[in-house]
Amino acid sequence: MPNAAITGWGVAVPDRVLTNQDLERMVETSDEWIVSRTGIRERRIVGANDSTTSLATDAARKAMEKAGCTADDVDLIVVATATPDDFLVSQSCLVQAEIGGSAAAFDVGAACAGFVTALAVATQFVNGGMYNRALVIGVDTLTRYIDYTDRGTCVLFGDGAGAVVIESSSEPRGLLSTELGADGAGHKHLYVPGWAQMVPESADIFPDSRPHLQMNGREVFRFAVQVMGDAALKSIEKAGLTLDQVDMLIPHQANARIISAAQRQLQLPEEKVWINVDRFGNTSAASVPIALAEAADAGVLKEGDNVVLVAFGAGLAWAAGLVRWGTDGTSPATPAS
Ligand code: UT7
């Protein structure tokens, strides 16, 4: 059975920077509170010329360039997002309209756990032999749904996209194990109330007021600390590995304190955990692929390294996976079945 090696990766974030000092002027908060409670110093926010499509497309093009392929070589596009640009058309089709090609294209919805979930889905298609090459994108523009008078949420989120290309490999590379889970009963701890009411019953027009994200921060924090470490441990175990064989942890970048808790549970030294929450805040589905791409570009991921990806978010849902890094043994492209 083939594996699905990660052969390309790319990142796109908006140019517009929102700092803690900017937020101090908008709501009753302080740089000291935000840094000590979350680790965040600044985040990127979509501007007039940015969209979920533009960010996803930019990241996808970079990933394909790194993998040395074009959209015509891609058999499948899976986009993980909670903030698509269209209600009816999948975000993956909107990306395909920009990059070209005729790959199968659909979206996966698992909020901040979306990218790891989408990678698991795409990997199944490659491992099963149905497709040779897939583009997996995590993208969100959640700041469009943030209430910038609510200090409990507006300091946390940023926008961005991260993408990877995975391709069939005869070597044990790519996602070797997956641990997915959900607790739908907790969905009201992090959701967008009023979203359903935005859907007109017949020909009614949409109301003017835009719905905003609401969160019970303490409950989500408690949930996150519990599932991050547990899910990561299970994915390591399922891959037949032990903790001392883990080379890098790429966690969802929601809060530095949540990441520290996972780091302690996995008994990893600081240098084995990639953290960029200080620069990007919580970019939802983009958080893990942005961190993964940064770690790869920084040269800290070596051929054969065992990399743990783990994320949690609205749903409440979580997803973890053990990735064996590297592209050695990647088979040449063959036509999709
Ligand atoms: O992808 C998943 C997305 N969500 C998350 O990951 C969220 C997980 N939760 C968290 O990260 C944390 O719960 C927060 C960072 C959101 C909040 O930190 P906390 O330590 O749990 O604070 P808290 O909610 O217990 O609030 C403590 C105090 C409260 O004031 P009082 O009631 O003690 O007087 C809040 O009103 O901090 C206040 N507070 C703020 N103060 C200054 C809440 N937000 C702010 C703020 N600036 N931005």
Tab-separated table of C-alpha atoms and ligand atoms in Angstrom:
chain	number	residue	atom	x	y	z
A	1	MET	CA	0.000	0.000	0.000
A	2	PRO	CA	1.435	3.431	-0.907
A	3	ASN	CA	1.904	6.292	1.526
A	4	ALA	CA	1.244	9.984	0.982
A	5	ALA	CA	4.452	11.997	1.427
A	6	ILE	CA	4.302	15.757	1.913
A	7	THR	CA	6.287	17.117	-1.032
A	8	GLY	CA	5.346	20.798	-1.027
A	9	TRP	CA	4.107	23.446	1.351
A	10	GLY	CA	3.192	27.116	1.293
A	11	VAL	CA	1.823	29.938	3.429
A	12	ALA	CA	-0.154	33.096	2.736
A	13	VAL	CA	-1.156	35.741	5.268
A	14	PRO	CA	-2.638	39.206	4.749
A	15	ASP	CA	-0.260	42.191	4.842
A	16	ARG	CA	-2.390	44.066	7.361
A	17	VAL	CA	-1.057	43.684	10.924
A	18	LEU	CA	-3.212	44.186	14.027
A	19	THR	CA	-1.022	44.589	17.119
A	20	ASN	CA	-1.927	44.393	20.792
A	21	GLN	CA	-1.307	48.135	20.920
A	22	ASP	CA	-3.934	48.626	18.191
A	23	LEU	CA	-6.386	46.550	20.252
A	24	GLU	CA	-5.636	48.618	23.365
A	25	ARG	CA	-7.131	51.544	21.468
A	26	MET	CA	-10.232	49.546	20.464
A	27	VAL	CA	-11.325	47.687	23.629
A	28	GLU	CA	-10.505	47.655	27.331
A	29	THR	CA	-7.471	45.391	27.220
A	30	SER	CA	-3.699	45.576	27.553
A	31	ASP	CA	-0.671	44.152	25.827
A	32	GLU	CA	0.336	42.684	29.196
A	33	TRP	CA	-3.021	40.834	29.596
A	34	ILE	CA	-3.006	39.473	26.044
A	35	VAL	CA	0.619	38.312	26.134
A	36	SER	CA	0.398	36.722	29.587
A	37	ARG	CA	-2.950	34.958	28.938
A	38	THR	CA	-2.443	33.949	25.300
A	39	GLY	CA	1.133	34.582	24.100
A	40	ILE	CA	-0.230	36.645	21.173
A	41	ARG	CA	1.520	39.905	20.200
A	42	GLU	CA	0.063	40.533	16.754
A	43	ARG	CA	-2.098	38.906	14.100
A	44	ARG	CA	-2.794	39.368	10.365
A	45	ILE	CA	-6.222	40.624	9.299
A	46	VAL	CA	-7.816	40.502	5.855
A	47	GLY	CA	-8.025	43.812	4.027
A	48	ALA	CA	-10.233	44.937	1.160
A	49	ASN	CA	-8.222	42.980	-1.421
A	50	ASP	CA	-7.977	39.724	0.554
A	51	SER	CA	-10.418	36.835	0.686
A	52	THR	CA	-10.464	33.203	1.697
A	53	THR	CA	-9.968	32.413	-2.000
A	54	SER	CA	-7.005	34.762	-2.495
A	55	LEU	CA	-5.161	33.469	0.587
A	56	ALA	CA	-5.854	29.809	-0.197
A	57	THR	CA	-4.799	30.240	-3.821
A	58	ASP	CA	-1.566	31.992	-2.873
A	59	ALA	CA	-0.629	29.234	-0.393
A	60	ALA	CA	-1.615	26.525	-2.904
A	61	ARG	CA	0.550	27.999	-5.672
A	62	LYS	CA	3.562	28.118	-3.335
A	63	ALA	CA	2.992	24.507	-2.254
A	64	MET	CA	2.715	23.318	-5.861
A	65	GLU	CA	5.853	25.217	-6.838
A	66	LYS	CA	7.767	23.596	-3.972
A	67	ALA	CA	6.454	20.166	-5.020
A	68	GLY	CA	7.408	20.858	-8.648
A	69	CYS	CA	3.913	20.272	-9.973
A	70	THR	CA	1.129	22.246	-11.611
A	71	ALA	CA	-2.626	22.164	-11.087
A	72	ASP	CA	-2.863	19.730	-14.020
A	73	ASP	CA	-0.841	17.210	-11.965
A	74	VAL	CA	-3.202	17.469	-8.985
A	75	ASP	CA	-5.942	14.818	-8.733
A	76	LEU	CA	-7.729	16.109	-5.640
A	77	ILE	CA	-8.180	19.417	-3.823
A	78	VAL	CA	-9.449	19.359	-0.236
A	79	VAL	CA	-9.931	22.665	1.536
A	80	ALA	CA	-10.544	22.893	5.272
A	81	THR	CA	-12.344	26.091	6.164
A	82	ALA	CA	-15.153	27.492	8.292
A	83	THR	CA	-15.199	30.759	6.348
A	84	PRO	CA	-15.705	30.003	2.639
A	85	ASP	CA	-16.305	32.859	0.209
A	86	ASP	CA	-19.463	31.266	-1.174
A	87	PHE	CA	-22.356	29.505	0.521
A	88	LEU	CA	-23.082	27.115	-2.357
A	89	VAL	CA	-19.812	26.621	-4.230
A	90	SER	CA	-17.162	24.744	-2.247
A	91	GLN	CA	-14.058	26.737	-1.376
A	92	SER	CA	-11.960	24.109	-3.143
A	93	CYS	CA	-13.792	24.823	-6.424
A	94	LEU	CA	-13.141	28.536	-5.954
A	95	VAL	CA	-9.426	27.759	-5.562
A	96	GLN	CA	-9.530	25.532	-8.640
A	97	ALA	CA	-11.084	28.366	-10.636
A	98	GLU	CA	-7.903	30.344	-9.865
A	99	ILE	CA	-5.213	27.678	-10.275
A	100	GLY	CA	-6.803	25.652	-13.089
A	101	GLY	CA	-6.866	21.891	-13.623
A	102	SER	CA	-9.737	19.466	-13.274
A	103	ALA	CA	-9.078	17.745	-9.952
A	104	ALA	CA	-11.877	16.446	-7.759
A	105	ALA	CA	-12.596	19.207	-5.258
A	106	PHE	CA	-14.515	19.375	-1.983
A	107	ASP	CA	-14.313	20.968	1.455
A	108	VAL	CA	-13.945	19.574	4.954
A	109	GLY	CA	-15.535	21.338	7.914
A	110	ALA	CA	-13.904	20.801	11.286
A	111	ALA	CA	-13.037	24.414	12.229
A	112	CYS	CA	-9.565	24.671	13.769
A	113	ALA	CA	-9.160	20.876	13.544
A	114	GLY	CA	-9.980	21.120	9.827
A	115	PHE	CA	-6.539	20.926	8.265
A	116	VAL	CA	-5.463	17.781	10.122
A	117	THR	CA	-8.855	16.238	9.327
A	118	ALA	CA	-8.549	17.193	5.643
A	119	LEU	CA	-5.035	15.756	5.526
A	120	ALA	CA	-6.416	12.504	6.946
A	121	VAL	CA	-9.165	12.441	4.294
A	122	ALA	CA	-6.823	13.181	1.381
A	123	THR	CA	-4.268	10.680	2.649
A	124	GLN	CA	-6.924	7.939	2.533
A	125	PHE	CA	-7.453	8.609	-1.184
A	126	VAL	CA	-3.718	8.436	-1.915
A	127	ASN	CA	-3.055	5.446	0.339
A	128	GLY	CA	-5.984	3.637	-1.240
A	129	GLY	CA	-4.500	4.175	-4.692
A	130	MET	CA	-7.396	6.219	-6.046
A	131	TYR	CA	-5.361	9.403	-6.470
A	132	ASN	CA	-1.656	10.103	-6.803
A	133	ARG	CA	-1.414	13.707	-5.790
A	134	ALA	CA	-3.585	15.952	-3.623
A	135	LEU	CA	-3.547	19.562	-2.569
A	136	VAL	CA	-4.684	20.050	1.030
A	137	ILE	CA	-5.369	23.582	2.207
A	138	GLY	CA	-6.270	25.010	5.608
A	139	VAL	CA	-7.624	28.546	5.334
A	140	ASP	CA	-9.768	30.874	7.415
A	141	THR	CA	-10.751	34.526	7.521
A	142	LEU	CA	-12.497	34.358	10.879
A	143	THR	CA	-11.879	38.041	11.624
A	144	ARG	CA	-14.806	38.776	9.286
A	145	TYR	CA	-17.026	37.233	11.976
A	146	ILE	CA	-15.395	38.758	15.033
A	147	ASP	CA	-17.096	41.391	17.155
A	148	TYR	CA	-14.380	44.007	17.681
A	149	THR	CA	-16.141	45.272	20.793
A	150	ASP	CA	-15.875	41.843	22.498
A	151	ARG	CA	-12.476	41.771	24.217
A	152	GLY	CA	-12.945	38.090	25.093
A	153	THR	CA	-12.617	37.049	21.446
A	154	CYS	CA	-11.275	39.924	19.340
A	155	VAL	CA	-7.728	39.646	20.689
A	156	LEU	CA	-7.407	35.993	19.732
A	157	PHE	CA	-7.983	35.534	16.021
A	158	GLY	CA	-6.094	36.244	12.795
A	159	ASP	CA	-6.430	35.228	9.144
A	160	GLY	CA	-4.277	33.106	6.872
A	161	ALA	CA	-3.796	30.005	4.756
A	162	GLY	CA	-1.416	27.075	4.659
A	163	ALA	CA	-1.249	24.372	2.010
A	164	VAL	CA	0.562	21.111	1.376
A	165	VAL	CA	0.915	18.817	-1.617
A	166	ILE	CA	0.883	15.127	-0.794
A	167	GLU	CA	1.851	12.446	-3.262
A	168	SER	CA	2.069	8.724	-3.509
A	169	SER	CA	5.275	7.307	-2.053
A	170	SER	CA	6.567	3.788	-1.688
A	171	GLU	CA	8.331	4.785	1.552
A	172	PRO	CA	6.618	5.230	4.944
A	173	ARG	CA	6.219	9.005	4.650
A	174	GLY	CA	3.399	11.467	5.308
A	175	LEU	CA	0.517	10.846	7.685
A	176	LEU	CA	1.066	7.425	9.270
A	177	SER	CA	-1.635	7.581	11.942
A	178	THR	CA	-4.700	9.647	12.778
A	179	GLU	CA	-6.702	10.314	15.907
A	180	LEU	CA	-9.943	12.200	15.241
A	181	GLY	CA	-12.748	12.947	17.680
A	182	ALA	CA	-15.636	15.224	18.489
A	183	ASP	CA	-17.955	16.232	21.307
A	184	GLY	CA	-20.907	17.863	19.586
A	185	ALA	CA	-22.653	18.398	22.911
A	186	GLY	CA	-20.158	21.188	23.564
A	187	HIS	CA	-20.781	23.049	20.312
A	188	LYS	CA	-22.237	26.125	22.020
A	189	HIS	CA	-18.943	26.856	23.754
A	190	LEU	CA	-17.614	28.210	20.458
A	191	TYR	CA	-19.999	29.048	17.641
A	192	VAL	CA	-21.653	31.777	15.618
A	193	PRO	CA	-25.159	32.272	17.027
A	194	GLY	CA	-27.663	33.648	14.558
A	195	TRP	CA	-26.017	31.981	11.576
A	196	ALA	CA	-29.031	29.725	10.935
A	197	GLN	CA	-31.393	32.699	11.126
A	198	MET	CA	-29.385	34.286	8.321
A	199	VAL	CA	-30.771	31.662	5.968
A	200	PRO	CA	-34.011	33.064	4.532
A	201	GLU	CA	-37.074	30.846	4.925
A	202	SER	CA	-38.337	31.720	1.464
A	203	ALA	CA	-37.614	34.816	-0.529
A	204	ASP	CA	-36.962	36.956	2.538
A	205	ILE	CA	-33.924	39.129	2.369
A	206	PHE	CA	-30.995	38.591	4.674
A	207	PRO	CA	-31.035	40.716	7.813
A	208	ASP	CA	-28.475	43.488	7.931
A	209	SER	CA	-26.789	42.443	11.153
A	210	ARG	CA	-23.865	40.118	10.596
A	211	PRO	CA	-23.576	37.251	13.097
A	212	HIS	CA	-20.488	37.137	15.283
A	213	LEU	CA	-18.487	34.391	16.890
A	214	GLN	CA	-19.190	33.749	20.567
A	215	MET	CA	-17.032	31.743	22.899
A	216	ASN	CA	-16.980	30.402	26.435
A	217	GLY	CA	-13.214	30.791	26.743
A	218	ARG	CA	-12.797	28.908	30.005
A	219	GLU	CA	-14.718	25.847	28.768
A	220	VAL	CA	-12.814	25.772	25.486
A	221	PHE	CA	-9.554	26.142	27.414
A	222	ARG	CA	-10.442	23.211	29.689
A	223	PHE	CA	-11.458	21.082	26.703
A	224	ALA	CA	-8.304	21.993	24.768
A	225	VAL	CA	-5.909	21.135	27.574
A	226	GLN	CA	-7.592	17.773	27.972
A	227	VAL	CA	-7.761	16.697	24.316
A	228	MET	CA	-4.534	18.126	22.858
A	229	GLY	CA	-2.155	15.932	24.820
A	230	ASP	CA	-4.409	12.871	24.797
A	231	ALA	CA	-5.026	12.963	21.042
A	232	ALA	CA	-1.344	13.542	20.313
A	233	LEU	CA	-0.356	10.610	22.542
A	234	LYS	CA	-2.860	8.318	20.829
A	235	SER	CA	-1.579	9.269	17.357
A	236	ILE	CA	1.989	8.492	18.461
A	237	GLU	CA	0.910	5.154	19.893
A	238	LYS	CA	-1.127	4.277	16.770
A	239	ALA	CA	1.985	4.886	14.636
A	240	GLY	CA	3.806	2.339	16.796
A	241	LEU	CA	6.139	4.965	18.259
A	242	THR	CA	7.115	6.081	21.735
A	243	LEU	CA	7.448	9.641	23.088
A	244	ASP	CA	11.232	9.660	22.808
A	245	GLN	CA	10.906	9.087	19.050
A	246	VAL	CA	8.992	12.349	18.490
A	247	ASP	CA	11.138	14.997	16.787
A	248	MET	CA	8.693	17.903	16.552
A	249	LEU	CA	5.243	18.928	17.781
A	250	ILE	CA	3.224	21.217	15.505
A	251	PRO	CA	0.227	22.224	17.638
A	252	HIS	CA	-2.789	24.362	16.822
A	253	GLN	CA	-1.750	27.917	17.675
A	254	ALA	CA	-4.641	29.094	19.848
A	255	ASN	CA	-2.965	29.963	23.118
A	256	ALA	CA	0.641	29.578	24.355
A	257	ARG	CA	-0.627	28.215	27.691
A	258	ILE	CA	-2.579	25.432	25.950
A	259	ILE	CA	0.501	24.578	23.874
A	260	SER	CA	2.652	24.473	27.052
A	261	ALA	CA	0.223	22.020	28.651
A	262	ALA	CA	0.484	19.706	25.630
A	263	GLN	CA	4.254	20.083	25.610
A	264	ARG	CA	4.422	19.044	29.278
A	265	GLN	CA	2.156	16.034	28.707
A	266	LEU	CA	4.355	14.892	25.808
A	267	GLN	CA	7.508	15.632	27.852
A	268	LEU	CA	9.054	17.542	24.977
A	269	PRO	CA	11.763	20.218	25.305
A	270	GLU	CA	10.900	23.704	24.022
A	271	GLU	CA	13.002	23.347	20.886
A	272	LYS	CA	10.779	20.470	19.743
A	273	VAL	CA	7.600	22.571	19.702
A	274	TRP	CA	6.882	25.044	16.902
A	275	ILE	CA	5.219	28.211	18.189
A	276	ASN	CA	4.125	31.188	16.098
A	277	VAL	CA	0.972	32.206	17.996
A	278	ASP	CA	2.825	35.387	18.997
A	279	ARG	CA	2.921	36.552	15.339
A	280	PHE	CA	-0.329	35.187	13.882
A	281	GLY	CA	-2.756	34.558	16.740
A	282	ASN	CA	-5.319	31.836	16.115
A	283	THR	CA	-5.767	31.401	12.359
A	284	SER	CA	-8.195	28.479	12.788
A	285	ALA	CA	-7.790	25.861	10.025
A	286	ALA	CA	-4.661	27.635	8.751
A	287	SER	CA	-2.811	27.422	12.034
A	288	VAL	CA	-1.278	23.931	11.761
A	289	PRO	CA	-0.241	24.118	8.054
A	290	ILE	CA	1.284	27.599	8.555
A	291	ALA	CA	3.317	26.295	11.512
A	292	LEU	CA	4.300	23.144	9.610
A	293	ALA	CA	5.454	25.145	6.577
A	294	GLU	CA	7.409	27.556	8.764
A	295	ALA	CA	9.172	24.693	10.536
A	296	ALA	CA	9.982	23.097	7.175
A	297	ASP	CA	11.320	26.371	5.737
A	298	ALA	CA	13.407	26.926	8.866
A	299	GLY	CA	15.100	23.585	8.151
A	300	VAL	CA	14.203	22.037	11.498
A	301	LEU	CA	12.346	19.110	9.898
A	302	LYS	CA	14.735	16.441	8.635
A	303	GLU	CA	14.192	13.445	6.401
A	304	GLY	CA	12.548	10.701	8.468
A	305	ASP	CA	11.594	12.966	11.392
A	306	ASN	CA	8.464	12.061	13.345
A	307	VAL	CA	6.225	15.131	13.500
A	308	VAL	CA	3.048	15.268	15.597
A	309	LEU	CA	0.232	17.504	14.342
A	310	VAL	CA	-2.575	18.238	16.797
A	311	ALA	CA	-5.506	20.656	16.755
A	312	PHE	CA	-8.820	21.343	18.478
A	313	GLY	CA	-11.648	23.763	17.927
A	314	ALA	CA	-15.303	24.458	17.324
A	315	GLY	CA	-17.480	21.384	17.175
A	316	LEU	CA	-16.038	20.694	19.619
A	317	ALA	CA	-13.667	18.667	17.478
A	318	TRP	CA	-10.088	17.528	17.611
A	319	ALA	CA	-7.598	15.894	15.257
A	320	ALA	CA	-4.067	14.600	15.655
A	321	GLY	CA	-1.717	12.754	13.372
A	322	LEU	CA	1.821	11.445	13.175
A	323	VAL	CA	3.625	12.598	10.044
A	324	ARG	CA	6.880	11.023	8.929
A	325	TRP	CA	8.625	13.939	7.274
A	326	GLY	CA	10.481	13.727	3.980
A	327	THR	CA	10.061	13.101	0.319
A	328	ASP	CA	12.580	10.309	-0.332
A	329	GLY	CA	11.149	7.451	-2.329
A	330	THR	CA	8.376	9.521	-3.855
A	331	SER	CA	7.146	7.747	-6.931
A	332	PRO	CA	6.981	9.587	-10.269
A	333	ALA	CA	3.603	11.043	-11.168
A	334	THR	CA	1.211	8.694	-12.912
A	335	PRO	CA	-2.188	9.531	-14.313
A	336	ALA	CA	-5.057	9.572	-11.840
A	337	SER	CA	-7.427	6.640	-11.963
B	1	UT7	O1	-9.393	27.380	18.315
B	1	UT7	C1	-10.053	27.416	19.528
B	1	UT7	C2	-10.347	28.833	19.871
B	1	UT7	N1	-10.517	29.177	21.226
B	1	UT7	C3	-9.609	29.022	22.216
B	1	UT7	O2	-8.589	28.409	22.079
B	1	UT7	C4	-9.925	29.694	23.508
B	1	UT7	C5	-9.447	28.949	24.711
B	1	UT7	N2	-9.502	29.802	25.871
B	1	UT7	C6	-8.553	30.728	26.137
B	1	UT7	O3	-7.576	30.835	25.431
B	1	UT7	C7	-8.703	31.567	27.384
B	1	UT7	O4	-9.821	31.118	28.111
B	1	UT7	C8	-8.841	33.086	27.063
B	1	UT7	C9	-7.515	33.628	26.561
B	1	UT7	C10	-9.935	33.329	26.054
B	1	UT7	C11	-9.196	33.826	28.364
B	1	UT7	O5	-8.203	33.597	29.319
B	1	UT7	P1	-8.627	33.176	30.794
B	1	UT7	O6	-7.401	33.093	31.584
B	1	UT7	O7	-9.462	31.922	30.690
B	1	UT7	O8	-9.474	34.399	31.243
B	1	UT7	P2	-10.982	34.407	31.749
B	1	UT7	O9	-11.924	34.174	30.618
B	1	UT7	O10	-11.086	33.543	32.957
B	1	UT7	O11	-11.123	35.925	32.193
B	1	UT7	C12	-10.346	36.461	33.261
B	1	UT7	C13	-10.627	37.948	33.335
B	1	UT7	C14	-12.101	38.279	33.290
B	1	UT7	O12	-12.324	39.375	34.152
B	1	UT7	P3	-12.925	39.123	35.611
B	1	UT7	O13	-14.277	38.474	35.388
B	1	UT7	O14	-11.962	38.205	36.318
B	1	UT7	O15	-12.992	40.496	36.180
B	1	UT7	C15	-12.339	38.736	31.868
B	1	UT7	O16	-13.409	39.645	31.753
B	1	UT7	O17	-10.036	38.601	32.192
B	1	UT7	C16	-11.026	39.435	31.572
B	1	UT7	N3	-10.715	39.509	30.143
B	1	UT7	C17	-9.873	40.426	29.653
B	1	UT7	N4	-9.170	41.397	30.230
B	1	UT7	C18	-8.388	42.150	29.434
B	1	UT7	C19	-11.182	38.725	29.149
B	1	UT7	N5	-10.635	39.127	27.984
B	1	UT7	C20	-9.836	40.176	28.267
B	1	UT7	C21	-9.000	40.992	27.484
B	1	UT7	N6	-8.293	41.956	28.113
B	1	UT7	N7	-8.864	40.837	26.161
